[in-house]
PDB file of C-alpha atoms in Angstrom:
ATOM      1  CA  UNK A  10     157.796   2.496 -51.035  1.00 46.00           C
ATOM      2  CA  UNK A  11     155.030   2.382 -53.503  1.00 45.00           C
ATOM      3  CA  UNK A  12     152.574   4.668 -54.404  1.00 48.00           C
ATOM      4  CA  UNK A  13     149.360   2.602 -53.231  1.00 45.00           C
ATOM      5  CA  UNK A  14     148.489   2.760 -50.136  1.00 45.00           C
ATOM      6  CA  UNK A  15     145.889   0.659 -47.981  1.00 45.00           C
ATOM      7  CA  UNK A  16     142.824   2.401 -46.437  1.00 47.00           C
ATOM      8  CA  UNK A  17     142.426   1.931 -42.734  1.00 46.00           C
ATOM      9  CA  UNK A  18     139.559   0.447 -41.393  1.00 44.00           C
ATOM     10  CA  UNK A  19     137.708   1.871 -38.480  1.00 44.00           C
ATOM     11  CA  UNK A  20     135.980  -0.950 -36.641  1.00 43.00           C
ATOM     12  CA  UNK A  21     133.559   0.460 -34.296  1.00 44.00           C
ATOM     13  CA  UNK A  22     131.793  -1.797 -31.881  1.00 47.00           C
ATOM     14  CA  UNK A  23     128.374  -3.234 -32.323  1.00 44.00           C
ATOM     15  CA  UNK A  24     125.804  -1.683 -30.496  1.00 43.00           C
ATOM     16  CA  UNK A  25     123.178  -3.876 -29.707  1.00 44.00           C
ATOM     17  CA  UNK A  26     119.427  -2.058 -29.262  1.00 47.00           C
ATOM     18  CA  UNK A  27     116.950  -3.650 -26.586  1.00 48.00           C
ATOM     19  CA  UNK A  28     113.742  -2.693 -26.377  1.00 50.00           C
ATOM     20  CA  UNK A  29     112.674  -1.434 -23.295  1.00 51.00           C
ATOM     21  CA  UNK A  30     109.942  -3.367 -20.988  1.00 50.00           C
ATOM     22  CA  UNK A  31     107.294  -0.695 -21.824  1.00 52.00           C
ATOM     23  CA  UNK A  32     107.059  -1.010 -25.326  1.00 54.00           C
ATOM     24  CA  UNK A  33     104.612  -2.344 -27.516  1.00 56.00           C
ATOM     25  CA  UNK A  34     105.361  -5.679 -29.001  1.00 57.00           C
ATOM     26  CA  UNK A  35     106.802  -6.175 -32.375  1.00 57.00           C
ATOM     27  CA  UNK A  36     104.290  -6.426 -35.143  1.00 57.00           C
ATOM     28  CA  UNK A  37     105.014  -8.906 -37.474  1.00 54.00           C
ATOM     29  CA  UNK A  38     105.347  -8.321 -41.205  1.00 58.00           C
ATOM     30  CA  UNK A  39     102.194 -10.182 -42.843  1.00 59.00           C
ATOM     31  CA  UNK A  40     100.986 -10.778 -46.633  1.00 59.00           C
ATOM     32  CA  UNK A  41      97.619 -10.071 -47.626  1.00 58.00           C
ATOM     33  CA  UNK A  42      97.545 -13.844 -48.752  1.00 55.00           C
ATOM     34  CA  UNK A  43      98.571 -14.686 -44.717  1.00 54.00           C
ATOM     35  CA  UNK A  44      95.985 -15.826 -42.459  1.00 55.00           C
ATOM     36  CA  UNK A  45      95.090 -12.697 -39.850  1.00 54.00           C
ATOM     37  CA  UNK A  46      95.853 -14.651 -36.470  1.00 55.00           C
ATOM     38  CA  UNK A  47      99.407 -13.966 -35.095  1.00 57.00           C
ATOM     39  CA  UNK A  48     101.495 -16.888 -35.596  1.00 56.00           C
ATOM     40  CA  UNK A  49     101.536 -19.449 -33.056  1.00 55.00           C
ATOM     41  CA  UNK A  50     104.095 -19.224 -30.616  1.00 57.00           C
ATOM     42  CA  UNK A  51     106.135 -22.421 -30.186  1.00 56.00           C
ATOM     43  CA  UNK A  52     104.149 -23.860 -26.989  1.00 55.00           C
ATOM     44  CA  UNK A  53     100.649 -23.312 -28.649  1.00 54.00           C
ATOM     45  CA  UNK A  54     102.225 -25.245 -31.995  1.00 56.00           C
ATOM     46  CA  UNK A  55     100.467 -28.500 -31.917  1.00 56.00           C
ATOM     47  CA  UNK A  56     102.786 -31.455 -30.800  1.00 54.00           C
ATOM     48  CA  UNK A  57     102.934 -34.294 -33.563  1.00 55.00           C
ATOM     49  CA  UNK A  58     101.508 -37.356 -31.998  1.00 61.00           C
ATOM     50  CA  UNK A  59      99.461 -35.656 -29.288  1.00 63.00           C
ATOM     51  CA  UNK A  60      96.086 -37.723 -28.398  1.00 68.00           C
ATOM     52  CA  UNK A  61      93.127 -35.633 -28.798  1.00 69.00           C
ATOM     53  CA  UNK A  62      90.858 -34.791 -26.087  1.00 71.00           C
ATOM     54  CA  UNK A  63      87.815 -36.752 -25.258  1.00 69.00           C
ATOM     55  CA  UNK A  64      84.978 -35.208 -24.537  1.00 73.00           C
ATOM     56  CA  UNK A  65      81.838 -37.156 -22.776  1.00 70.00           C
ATOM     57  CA  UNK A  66      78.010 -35.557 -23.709  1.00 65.00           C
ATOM     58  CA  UNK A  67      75.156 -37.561 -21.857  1.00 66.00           C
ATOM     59  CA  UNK A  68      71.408 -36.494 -23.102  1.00 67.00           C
ATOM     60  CA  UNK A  69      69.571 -36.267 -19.860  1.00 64.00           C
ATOM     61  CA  UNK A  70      66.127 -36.652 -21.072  1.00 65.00           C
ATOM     62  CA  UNK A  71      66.537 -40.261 -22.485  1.00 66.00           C
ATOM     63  CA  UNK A  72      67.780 -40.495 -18.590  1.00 65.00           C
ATOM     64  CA  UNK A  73      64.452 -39.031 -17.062  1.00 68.00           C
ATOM     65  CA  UNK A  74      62.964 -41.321 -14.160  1.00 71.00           C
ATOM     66  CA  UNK A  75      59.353 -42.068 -12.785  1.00 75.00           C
ATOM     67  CA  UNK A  76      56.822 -39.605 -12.211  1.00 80.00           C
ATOM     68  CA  UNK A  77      57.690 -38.310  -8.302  1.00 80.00           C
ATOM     69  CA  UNK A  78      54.829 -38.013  -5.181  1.00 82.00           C
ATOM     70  CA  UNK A  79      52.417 -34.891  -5.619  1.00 84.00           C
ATOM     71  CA  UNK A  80      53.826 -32.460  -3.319  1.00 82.00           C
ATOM     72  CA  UNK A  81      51.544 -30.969  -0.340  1.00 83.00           C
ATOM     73  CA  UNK A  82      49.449 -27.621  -1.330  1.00 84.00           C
ATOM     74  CA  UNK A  83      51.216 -24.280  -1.350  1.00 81.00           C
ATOM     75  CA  UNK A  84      49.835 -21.568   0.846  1.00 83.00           C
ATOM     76  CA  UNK A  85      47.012 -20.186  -0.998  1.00 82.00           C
ATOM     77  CA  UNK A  86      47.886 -16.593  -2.564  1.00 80.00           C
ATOM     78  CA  UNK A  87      46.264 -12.996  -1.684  1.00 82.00           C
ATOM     79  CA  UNK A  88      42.835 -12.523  -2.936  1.00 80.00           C
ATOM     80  CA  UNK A  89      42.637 -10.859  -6.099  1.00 81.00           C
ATOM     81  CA  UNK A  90      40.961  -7.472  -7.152  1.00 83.00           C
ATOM     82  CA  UNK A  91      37.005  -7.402  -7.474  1.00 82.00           C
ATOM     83  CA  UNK A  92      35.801  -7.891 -10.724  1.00 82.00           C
ATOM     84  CA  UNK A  93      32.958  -6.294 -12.490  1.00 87.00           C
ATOM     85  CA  UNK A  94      29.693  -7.767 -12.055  1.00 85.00           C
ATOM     86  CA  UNK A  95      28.408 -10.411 -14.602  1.00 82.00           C
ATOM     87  CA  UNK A  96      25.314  -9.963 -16.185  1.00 84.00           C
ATOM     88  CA  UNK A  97      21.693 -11.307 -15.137  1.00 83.00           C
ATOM     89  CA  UNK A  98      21.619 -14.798 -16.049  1.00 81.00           C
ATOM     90  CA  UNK A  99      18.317 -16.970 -17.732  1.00 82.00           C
ATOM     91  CA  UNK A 100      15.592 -17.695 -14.859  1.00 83.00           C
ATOM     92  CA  UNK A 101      16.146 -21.363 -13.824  1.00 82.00           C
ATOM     93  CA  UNK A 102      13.092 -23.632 -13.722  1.00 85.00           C
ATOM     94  CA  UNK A 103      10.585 -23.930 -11.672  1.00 83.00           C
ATOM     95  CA  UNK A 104      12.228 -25.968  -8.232  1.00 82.00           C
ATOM     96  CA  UNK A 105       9.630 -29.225  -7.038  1.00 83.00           C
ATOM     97  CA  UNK A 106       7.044 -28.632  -4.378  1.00 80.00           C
ATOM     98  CA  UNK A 107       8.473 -28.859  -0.770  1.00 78.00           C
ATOM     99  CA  UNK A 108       7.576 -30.834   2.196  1.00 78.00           C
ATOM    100  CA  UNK A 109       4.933 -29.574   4.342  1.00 76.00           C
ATOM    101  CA  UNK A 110       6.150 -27.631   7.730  1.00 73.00           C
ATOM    102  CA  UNK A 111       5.492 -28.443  11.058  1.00 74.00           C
ATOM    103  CA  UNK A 112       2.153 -27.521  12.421  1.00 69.00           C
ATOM    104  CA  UNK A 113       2.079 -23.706  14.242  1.00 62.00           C
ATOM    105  CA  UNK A 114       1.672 -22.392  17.152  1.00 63.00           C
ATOM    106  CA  UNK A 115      -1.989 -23.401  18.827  1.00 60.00           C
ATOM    107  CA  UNK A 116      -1.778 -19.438  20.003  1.00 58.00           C
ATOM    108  CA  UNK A 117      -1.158 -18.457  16.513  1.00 64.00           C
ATOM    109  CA  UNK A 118      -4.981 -19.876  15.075  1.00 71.00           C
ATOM    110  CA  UNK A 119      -7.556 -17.550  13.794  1.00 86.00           C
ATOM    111  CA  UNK A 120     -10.768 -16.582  15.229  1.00 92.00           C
ATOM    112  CA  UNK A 121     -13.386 -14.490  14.457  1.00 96.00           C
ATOM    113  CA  UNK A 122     -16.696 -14.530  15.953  1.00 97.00           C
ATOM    114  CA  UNK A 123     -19.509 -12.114  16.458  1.00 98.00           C
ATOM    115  CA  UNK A 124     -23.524 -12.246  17.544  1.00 98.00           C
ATOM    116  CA  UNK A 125     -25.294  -8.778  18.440  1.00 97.00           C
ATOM    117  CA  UNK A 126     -29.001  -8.301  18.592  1.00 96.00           C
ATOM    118  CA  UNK A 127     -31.418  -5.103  18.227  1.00 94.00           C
ATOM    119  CA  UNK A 128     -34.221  -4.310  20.769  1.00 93.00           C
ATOM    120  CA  UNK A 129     -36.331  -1.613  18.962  1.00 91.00           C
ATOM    121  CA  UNK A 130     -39.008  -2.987  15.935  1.00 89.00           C
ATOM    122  CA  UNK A 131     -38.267  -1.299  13.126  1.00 88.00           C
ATOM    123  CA  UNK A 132     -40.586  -0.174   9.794  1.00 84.00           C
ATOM    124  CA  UNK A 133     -38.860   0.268   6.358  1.00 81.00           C
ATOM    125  CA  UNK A 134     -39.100   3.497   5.437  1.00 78.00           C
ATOM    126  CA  UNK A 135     -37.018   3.402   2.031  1.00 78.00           C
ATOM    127  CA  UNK A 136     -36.783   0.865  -0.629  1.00 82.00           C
ATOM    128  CA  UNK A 137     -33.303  -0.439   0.899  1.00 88.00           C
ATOM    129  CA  UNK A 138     -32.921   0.256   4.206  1.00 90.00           C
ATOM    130  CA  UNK A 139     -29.725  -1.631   6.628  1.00 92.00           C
ATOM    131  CA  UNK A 140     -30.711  -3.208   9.336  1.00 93.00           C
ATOM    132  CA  UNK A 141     -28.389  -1.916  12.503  1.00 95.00           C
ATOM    133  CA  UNK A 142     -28.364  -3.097  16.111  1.00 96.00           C
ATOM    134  CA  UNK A 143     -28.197  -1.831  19.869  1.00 94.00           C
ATOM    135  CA  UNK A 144     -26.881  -4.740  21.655  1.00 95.00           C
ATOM    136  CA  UNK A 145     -23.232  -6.864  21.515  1.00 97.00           C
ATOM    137  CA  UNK A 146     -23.211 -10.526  22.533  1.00 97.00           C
ATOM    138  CA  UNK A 147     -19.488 -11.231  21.429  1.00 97.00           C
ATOM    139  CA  UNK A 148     -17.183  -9.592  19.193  1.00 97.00           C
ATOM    140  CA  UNK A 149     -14.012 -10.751  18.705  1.00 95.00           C
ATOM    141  CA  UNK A 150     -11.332  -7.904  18.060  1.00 94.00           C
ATOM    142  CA  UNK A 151     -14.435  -5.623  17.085  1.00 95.00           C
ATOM    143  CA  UNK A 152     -14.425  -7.443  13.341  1.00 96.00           C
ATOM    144  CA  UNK A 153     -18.396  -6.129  13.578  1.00 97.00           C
ATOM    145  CA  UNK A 154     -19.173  -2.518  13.301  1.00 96.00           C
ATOM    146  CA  UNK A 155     -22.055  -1.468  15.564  1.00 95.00           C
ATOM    147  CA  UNK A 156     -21.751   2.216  13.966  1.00 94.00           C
ATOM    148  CA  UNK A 157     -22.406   0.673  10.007  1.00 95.00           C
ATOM    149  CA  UNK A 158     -24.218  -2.535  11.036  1.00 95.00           C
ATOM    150  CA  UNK A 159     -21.902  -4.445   8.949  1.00 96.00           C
ATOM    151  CA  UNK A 160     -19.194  -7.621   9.907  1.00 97.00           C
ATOM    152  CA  UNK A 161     -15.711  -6.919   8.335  1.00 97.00           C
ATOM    153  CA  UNK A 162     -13.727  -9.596   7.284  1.00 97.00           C
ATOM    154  CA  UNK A 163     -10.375  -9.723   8.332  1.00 96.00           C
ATOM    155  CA  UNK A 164      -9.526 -13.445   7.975  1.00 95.00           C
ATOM    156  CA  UNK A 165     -10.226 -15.201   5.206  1.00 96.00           C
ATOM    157  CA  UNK A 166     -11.746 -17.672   4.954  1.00 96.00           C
ATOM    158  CA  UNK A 167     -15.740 -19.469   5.012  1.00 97.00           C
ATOM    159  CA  UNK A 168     -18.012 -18.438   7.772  1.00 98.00           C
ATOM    160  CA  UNK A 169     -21.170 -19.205   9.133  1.00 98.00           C
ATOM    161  CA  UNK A 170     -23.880 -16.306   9.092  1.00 98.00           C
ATOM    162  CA  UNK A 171     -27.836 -16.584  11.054  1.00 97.00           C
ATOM    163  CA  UNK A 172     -30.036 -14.211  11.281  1.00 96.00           C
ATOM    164  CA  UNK A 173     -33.489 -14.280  13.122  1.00 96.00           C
ATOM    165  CA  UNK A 174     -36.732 -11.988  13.246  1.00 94.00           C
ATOM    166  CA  UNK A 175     -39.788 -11.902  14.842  1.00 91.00           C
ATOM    167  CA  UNK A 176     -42.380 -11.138  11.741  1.00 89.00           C
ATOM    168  CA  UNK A 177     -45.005  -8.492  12.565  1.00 84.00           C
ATOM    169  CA  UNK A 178     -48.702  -9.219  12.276  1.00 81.00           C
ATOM    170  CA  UNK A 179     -50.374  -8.504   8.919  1.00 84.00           C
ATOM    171  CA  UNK A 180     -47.187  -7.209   7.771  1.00 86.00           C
ATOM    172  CA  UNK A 181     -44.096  -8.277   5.577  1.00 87.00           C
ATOM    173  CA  UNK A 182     -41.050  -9.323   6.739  1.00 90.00           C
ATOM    174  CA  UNK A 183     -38.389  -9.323   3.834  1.00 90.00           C
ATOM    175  CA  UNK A 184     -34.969  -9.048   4.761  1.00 93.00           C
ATOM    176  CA  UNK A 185     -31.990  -9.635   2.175  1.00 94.00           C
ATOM    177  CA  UNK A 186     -28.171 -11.153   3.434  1.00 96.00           C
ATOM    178  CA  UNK A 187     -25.406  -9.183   1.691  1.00 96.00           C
ATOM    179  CA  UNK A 188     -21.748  -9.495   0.741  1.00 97.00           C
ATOM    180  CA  UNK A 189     -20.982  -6.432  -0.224  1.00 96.00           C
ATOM    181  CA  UNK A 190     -23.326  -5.187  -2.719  1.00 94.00           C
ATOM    182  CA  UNK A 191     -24.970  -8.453  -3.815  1.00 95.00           C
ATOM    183  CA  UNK A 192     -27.684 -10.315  -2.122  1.00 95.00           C
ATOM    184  CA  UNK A 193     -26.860 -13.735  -1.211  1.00 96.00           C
ATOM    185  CA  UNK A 194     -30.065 -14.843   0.852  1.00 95.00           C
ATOM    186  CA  UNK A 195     -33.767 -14.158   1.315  1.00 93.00           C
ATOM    187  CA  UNK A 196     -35.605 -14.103   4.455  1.00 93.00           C
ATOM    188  CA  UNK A 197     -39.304 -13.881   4.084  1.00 89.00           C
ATOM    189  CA  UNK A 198     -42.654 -14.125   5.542  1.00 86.00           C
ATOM    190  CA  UNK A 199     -46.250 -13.571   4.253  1.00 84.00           C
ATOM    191  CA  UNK A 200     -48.573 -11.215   5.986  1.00 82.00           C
ATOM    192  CA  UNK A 201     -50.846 -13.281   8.737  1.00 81.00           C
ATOM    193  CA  UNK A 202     -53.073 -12.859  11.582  1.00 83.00           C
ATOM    194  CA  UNK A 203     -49.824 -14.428  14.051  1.00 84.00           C
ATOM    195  CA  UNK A 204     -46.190 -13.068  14.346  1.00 83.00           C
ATOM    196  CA  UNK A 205     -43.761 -16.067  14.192  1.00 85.00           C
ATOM    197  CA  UNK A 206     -39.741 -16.155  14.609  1.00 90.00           C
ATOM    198  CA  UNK A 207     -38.393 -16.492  11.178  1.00 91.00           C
ATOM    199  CA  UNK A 208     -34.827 -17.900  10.761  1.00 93.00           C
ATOM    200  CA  UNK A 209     -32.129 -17.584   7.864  1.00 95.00           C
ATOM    201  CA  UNK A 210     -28.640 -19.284   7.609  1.00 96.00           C
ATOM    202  CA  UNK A 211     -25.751 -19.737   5.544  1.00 96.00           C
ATOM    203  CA  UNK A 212     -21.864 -20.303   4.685  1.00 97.00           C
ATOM    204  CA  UNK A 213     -19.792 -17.838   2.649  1.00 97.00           C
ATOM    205  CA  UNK A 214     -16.549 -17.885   1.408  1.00 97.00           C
ATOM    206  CA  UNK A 215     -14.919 -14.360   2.164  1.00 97.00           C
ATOM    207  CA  UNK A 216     -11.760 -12.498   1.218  1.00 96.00           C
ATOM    208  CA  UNK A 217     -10.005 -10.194   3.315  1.00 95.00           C
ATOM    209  CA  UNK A 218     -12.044  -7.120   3.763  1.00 95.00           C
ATOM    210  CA  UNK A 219     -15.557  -8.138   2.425  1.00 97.00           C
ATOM    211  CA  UNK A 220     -18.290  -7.235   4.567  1.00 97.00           C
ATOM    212  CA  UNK A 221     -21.730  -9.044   5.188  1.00 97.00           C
ATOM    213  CA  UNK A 222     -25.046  -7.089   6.152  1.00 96.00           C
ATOM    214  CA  UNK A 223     -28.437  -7.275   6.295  1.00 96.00           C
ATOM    215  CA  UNK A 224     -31.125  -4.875   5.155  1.00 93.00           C
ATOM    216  CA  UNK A 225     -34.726  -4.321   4.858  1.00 91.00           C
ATOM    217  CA  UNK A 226     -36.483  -4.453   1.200  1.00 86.00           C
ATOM    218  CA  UNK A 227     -39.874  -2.772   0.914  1.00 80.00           C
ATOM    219  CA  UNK A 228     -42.054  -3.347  -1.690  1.00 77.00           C
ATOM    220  CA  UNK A 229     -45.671  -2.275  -2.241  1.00 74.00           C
ATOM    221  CA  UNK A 230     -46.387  -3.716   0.678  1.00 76.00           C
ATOM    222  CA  UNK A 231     -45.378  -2.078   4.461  1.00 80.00           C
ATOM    223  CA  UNK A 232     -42.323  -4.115   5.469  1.00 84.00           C
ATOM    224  CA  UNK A 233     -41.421  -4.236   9.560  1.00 86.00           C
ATOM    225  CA  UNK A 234     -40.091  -6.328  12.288  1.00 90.00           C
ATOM    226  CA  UNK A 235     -40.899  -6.936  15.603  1.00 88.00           C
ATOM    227  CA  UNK A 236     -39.122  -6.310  18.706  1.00 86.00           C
ATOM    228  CA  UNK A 237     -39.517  -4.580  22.454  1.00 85.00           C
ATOM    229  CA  UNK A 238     -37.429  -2.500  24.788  1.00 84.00           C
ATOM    230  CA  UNK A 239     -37.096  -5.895  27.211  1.00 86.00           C
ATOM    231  CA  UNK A 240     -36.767  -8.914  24.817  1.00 89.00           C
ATOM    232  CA  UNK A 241     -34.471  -9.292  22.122  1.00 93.00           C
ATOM    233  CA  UNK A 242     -35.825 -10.899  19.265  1.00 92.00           C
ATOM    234  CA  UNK A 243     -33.836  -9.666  16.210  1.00 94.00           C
ATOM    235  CA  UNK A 244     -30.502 -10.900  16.334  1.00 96.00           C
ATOM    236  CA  UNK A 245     -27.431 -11.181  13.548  1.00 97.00           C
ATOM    237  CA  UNK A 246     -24.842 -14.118  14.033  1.00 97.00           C
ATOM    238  CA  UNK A 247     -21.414 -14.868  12.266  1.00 97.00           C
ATOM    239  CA  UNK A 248     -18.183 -17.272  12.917  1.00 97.00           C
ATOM    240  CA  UNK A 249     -14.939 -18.088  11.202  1.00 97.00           C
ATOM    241  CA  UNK A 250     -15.192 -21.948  10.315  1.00 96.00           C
ATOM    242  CA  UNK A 251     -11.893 -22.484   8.358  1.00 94.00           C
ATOM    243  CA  UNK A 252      -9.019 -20.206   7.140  1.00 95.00           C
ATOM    244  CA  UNK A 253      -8.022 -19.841   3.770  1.00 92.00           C
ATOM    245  CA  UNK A 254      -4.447 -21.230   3.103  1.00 81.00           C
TER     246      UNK A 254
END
């Protein structure tokens, strides 16, 4: 037998490592020059020959129809807060005259009237002196005062005034008809040897609360009227003719 001798060889079995359910997947080994996706697995590898897919796009507004009905009005919305006020805007012009109105009431028209008279004769004493009387005829609504002598307008309007004396013999009778404070009639009569009835009238326009009077005016001359206790012969009339508008 030689000297050489042949090793033995131990042949162990191969044991064959499985990973286990719960572990990670492999990572594959990569270049920096591969692409970063994972490589494709076998059924996402594209299939030589495969048709591509066909996709349809439709652009619906060169597809748009007529112009539909007007649909019925929504219920109207809650009211909204109050806003400031605006400011005052320019004055508008003047509007066009209106139609006239129906005529009034009959019940509704003005009057005033008034005729009183004086009993006594009288003799101016001072240079002006008002003539005032004792006797009421009519007056309407008191517009004359008995206390002052003196009618007080209280409709406007024009109005008819008389007065009449009995002159005095061989003495003056001058008497003046006032509105207000300004004469606006003479009634006179020369001295004589007979007393006569002596007459003055007029209109006047008058505005609310003018008043119309008459006095006495003496001069050099002694200036009277005559009357008695029985017969009236000085008496002062006055009546509304037409309203003011």
């Amino acid at each position: 037998m030689s000297g050489f001798f042949l090793p033995t060889l131990l042949l162990l079995p191969l044991v064959a490592s499985v990973p286990s359910p719960s572990r990670l997947p492999p990572k594959y080994c990569r270049r920096c020059c591969d692409h970063l996706d994972p490589p494709l697995s076998p059924a996402s590898r594209p299939v030589a020959n495969q048709t591509p897919e066909v996709r349809t796009f439709i652009n619906m507004t060169i597809l748009k129809g007529d112009k539909g009905d007007r649909g019925e009005r929504g219920t109207p919305g809650k009211a909204g807060a109050e806003g400031p006020p605006g400011s005052k805007g320019f004055t508008g012009a003047k509007g066009s005259k209106g139609q006239a109105g129906a005529p009034g009431d009959p019940c509704k028209k003005h009057h005033s009237a008034f005729s009183v008279g004086r009993r006594k004769a009288l003799h101016s004493v001072d240079y002006y002196q008002p003539l005032l009387f004792d006797t009421v005829f009519v007056n309407l609504d008191e517009h004359f005062s008995m206390f002052k002598g003196k009618f007080h307008c209280y409709v406007a309007g024009v109005y008819f005034f008389s007065v009449n004396v009995h002159t005095w013999n061989f003495k003056e009778t001058y008497l003046h008809v006032m509105r207000n404070e300004q004469e606006q009639a003479i009634l006179y009569a020369q001295p004589s040897d007979r007393s006569i009835m002596q007459s003055q009238s007029l209109m006047l326009q008058l505005d609310l609360a003018d008043e119309v009077w008459v006095r006495l005016y003496k001069r050099e001359r002694e200036n009277a009227v005559y009357s008695d206790d029985v017969d009236v012969y000085i008496t002062f009339s006055g009546y509304l003719v037409a309203p003011a508008d």
